[in-house]
Structure formats: C-alpha cells, structure tokens
Short mmCIF file of C-alpha atoms in Angstrom, two decimals:
data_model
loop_
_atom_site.label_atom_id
_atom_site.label_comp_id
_atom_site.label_asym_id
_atom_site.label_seq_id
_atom_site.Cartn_x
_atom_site.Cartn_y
_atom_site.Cartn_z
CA UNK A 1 9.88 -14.39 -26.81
CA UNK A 2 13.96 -15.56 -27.38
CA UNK A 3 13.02 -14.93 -31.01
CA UNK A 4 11.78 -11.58 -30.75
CA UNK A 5 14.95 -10.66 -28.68
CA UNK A 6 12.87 -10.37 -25.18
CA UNK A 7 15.79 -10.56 -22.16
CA UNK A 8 15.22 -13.62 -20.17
CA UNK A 9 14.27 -11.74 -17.30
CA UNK A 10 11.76 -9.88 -18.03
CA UNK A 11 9.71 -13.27 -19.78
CA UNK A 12 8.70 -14.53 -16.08
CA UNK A 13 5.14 -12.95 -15.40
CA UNK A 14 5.20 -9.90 -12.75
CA UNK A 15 2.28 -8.11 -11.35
CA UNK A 16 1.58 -4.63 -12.06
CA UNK A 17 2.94 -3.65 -8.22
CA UNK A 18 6.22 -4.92 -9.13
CA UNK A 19 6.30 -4.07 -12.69
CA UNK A 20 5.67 -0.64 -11.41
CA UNK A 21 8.75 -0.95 -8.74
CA UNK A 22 10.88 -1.91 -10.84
CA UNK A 23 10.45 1.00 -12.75
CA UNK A 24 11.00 3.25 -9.95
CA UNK A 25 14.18 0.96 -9.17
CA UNK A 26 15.18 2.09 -12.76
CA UNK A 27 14.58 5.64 -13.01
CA UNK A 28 15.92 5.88 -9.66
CA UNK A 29 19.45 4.56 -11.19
CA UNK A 30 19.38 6.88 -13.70
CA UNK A 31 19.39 9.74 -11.08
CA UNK A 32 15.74 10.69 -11.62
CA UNK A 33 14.48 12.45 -8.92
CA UNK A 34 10.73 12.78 -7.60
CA UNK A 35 9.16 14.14 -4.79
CA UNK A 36 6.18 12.15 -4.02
CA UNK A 37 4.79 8.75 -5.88
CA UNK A 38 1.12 8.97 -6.34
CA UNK A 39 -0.45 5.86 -7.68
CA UNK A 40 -4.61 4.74 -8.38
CA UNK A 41 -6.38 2.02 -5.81
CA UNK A 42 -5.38 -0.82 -8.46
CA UNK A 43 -1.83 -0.36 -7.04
CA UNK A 44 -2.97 0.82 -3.62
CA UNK A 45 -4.75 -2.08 -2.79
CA UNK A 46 -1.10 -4.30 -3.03
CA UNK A 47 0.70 -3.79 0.06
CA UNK A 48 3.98 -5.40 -1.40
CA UNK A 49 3.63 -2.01 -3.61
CA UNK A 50 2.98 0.21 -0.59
CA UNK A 51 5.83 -1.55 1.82
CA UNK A 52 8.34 -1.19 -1.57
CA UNK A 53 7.84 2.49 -2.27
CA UNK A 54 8.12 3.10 1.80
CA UNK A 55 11.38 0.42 1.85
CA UNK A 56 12.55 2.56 -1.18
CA UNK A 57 12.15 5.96 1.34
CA UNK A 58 9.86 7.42 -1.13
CA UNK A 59 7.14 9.94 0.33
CA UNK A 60 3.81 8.53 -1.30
CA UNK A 61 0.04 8.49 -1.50
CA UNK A 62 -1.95 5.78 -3.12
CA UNK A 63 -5.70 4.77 -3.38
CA UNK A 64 -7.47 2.52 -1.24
CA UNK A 65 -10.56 0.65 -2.07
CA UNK A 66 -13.41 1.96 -0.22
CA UNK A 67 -13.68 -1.38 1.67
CA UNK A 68 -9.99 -1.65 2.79
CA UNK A 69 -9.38 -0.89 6.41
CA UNK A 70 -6.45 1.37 7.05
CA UNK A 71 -4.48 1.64 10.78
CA UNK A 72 -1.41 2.74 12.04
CA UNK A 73 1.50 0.18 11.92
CA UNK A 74 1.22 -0.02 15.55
CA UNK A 75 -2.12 -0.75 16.14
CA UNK A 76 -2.97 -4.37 17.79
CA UNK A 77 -6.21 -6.00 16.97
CA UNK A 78 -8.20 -7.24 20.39
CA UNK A 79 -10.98 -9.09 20.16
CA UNK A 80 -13.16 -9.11 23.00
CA UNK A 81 -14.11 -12.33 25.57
CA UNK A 82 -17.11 -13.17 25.90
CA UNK A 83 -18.12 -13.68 29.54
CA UNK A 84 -20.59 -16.29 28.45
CA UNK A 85 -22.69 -17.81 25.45
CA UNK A 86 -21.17 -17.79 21.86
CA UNK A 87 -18.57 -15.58 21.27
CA UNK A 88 -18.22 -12.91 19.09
CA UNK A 89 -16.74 -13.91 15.53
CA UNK A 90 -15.83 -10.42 14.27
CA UNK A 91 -15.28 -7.07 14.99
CA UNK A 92 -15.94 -4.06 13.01
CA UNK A 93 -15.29 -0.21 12.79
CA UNK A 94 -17.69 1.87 11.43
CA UNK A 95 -16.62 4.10 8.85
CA UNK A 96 -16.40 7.38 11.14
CA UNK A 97 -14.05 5.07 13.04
CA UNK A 98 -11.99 4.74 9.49
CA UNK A 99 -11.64 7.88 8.44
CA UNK A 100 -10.24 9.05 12.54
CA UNK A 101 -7.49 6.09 12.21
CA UNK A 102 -7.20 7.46 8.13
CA UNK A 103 -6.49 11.01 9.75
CA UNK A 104 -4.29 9.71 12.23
CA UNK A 105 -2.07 8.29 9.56
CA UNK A 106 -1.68 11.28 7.95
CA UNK A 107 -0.60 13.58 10.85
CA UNK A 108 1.65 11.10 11.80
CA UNK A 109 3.30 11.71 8.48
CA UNK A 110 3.13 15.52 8.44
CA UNK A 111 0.33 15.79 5.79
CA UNK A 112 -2.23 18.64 6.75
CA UNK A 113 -5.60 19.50 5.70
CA UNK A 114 -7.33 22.46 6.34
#
C-alpha cells in the first residue's frame, strides 16, 4: 500500500458504518449541504452509524432488519418476577407491539404518515 502511494491512514481496516461517516465528515467540510441521510439495513443495522449521523445533527432514516427491535431512547426494559416456580428467561413483543413503538419514534421526530 506505501508503494502505491495509499496515506497511512486510510491502510487500517474500517467498517462500512464508518467508512460511510467519514465521508459525511468530508463532504460536510467542504460545505456540502443535505437535508436528510437515507441509508439501506446493511448500515441500519450498526448503531455506531445511527448514533454518528444523529451526533453529527443530521435528520436521517435508515433500514432495519426485520428482526431488530426498535424503542424509544427512553424506554426501560422490566422483566417480570415470578411469584413462584422457574422464572421467565425472556420477554418478547409481538410485532403489532413493534410497529406502535416504530410509530412512536417517528412522531416523536415530526415524521407523518397519512
């Protein structure tokens, strides 16, 4: 790579995520201006990439995998107690439950559907 003329910084091995926010980081130094970020699940699914774009104060919307859970940054897990025998090892929402929390999200940043 020092023969080809490759700047040592950019020879250490980064992850699409922060590949992709450092190119923001540079575009945003050139004065380039955007309105939202938009990005596929492959990015959505890293929530380094997710916290960086909202650290950055960009407005943005990414893909989730269908399996990842999504809930408001103030939402507190609680796991029940069981008054007696084995107690339960997980709790789940059900995907109606999902999509109400999804929703919730949204409104709670201003995006509308009708």
């Amino acid at each position: 790579m020092a023969k080809a003329g490759v700047p040592e910084e950019m020879r250490r091995s980064r992850t699409k995520p922060e590949i992709a926010l450092g190119e923001i980081d540079r575009l945003m130094a050139a004065g380039v201006r955007f309105g939202t970020v938009l990005a596929d699940a492959g990015y959505g699914l890293s929530a380094a990439f997710r916290q960086g774009l909202s650290a950055r104060n960009l407005t943005w919307a990414v893909g989730i995998p269908k399996h990842q859970k999504v809930y408001p940054h103030d939402v507190a897990l609680v796991f029940p107690v069981a008054g007696h025998g084995r107690p339960t090892a997980v709790t789940a929402c059900n995907g109606t439950a999902n999509f109400v929390i999804l929703m919730s999200v949204f409104k709670s940043l201003g995006i509308g559907f009708s």
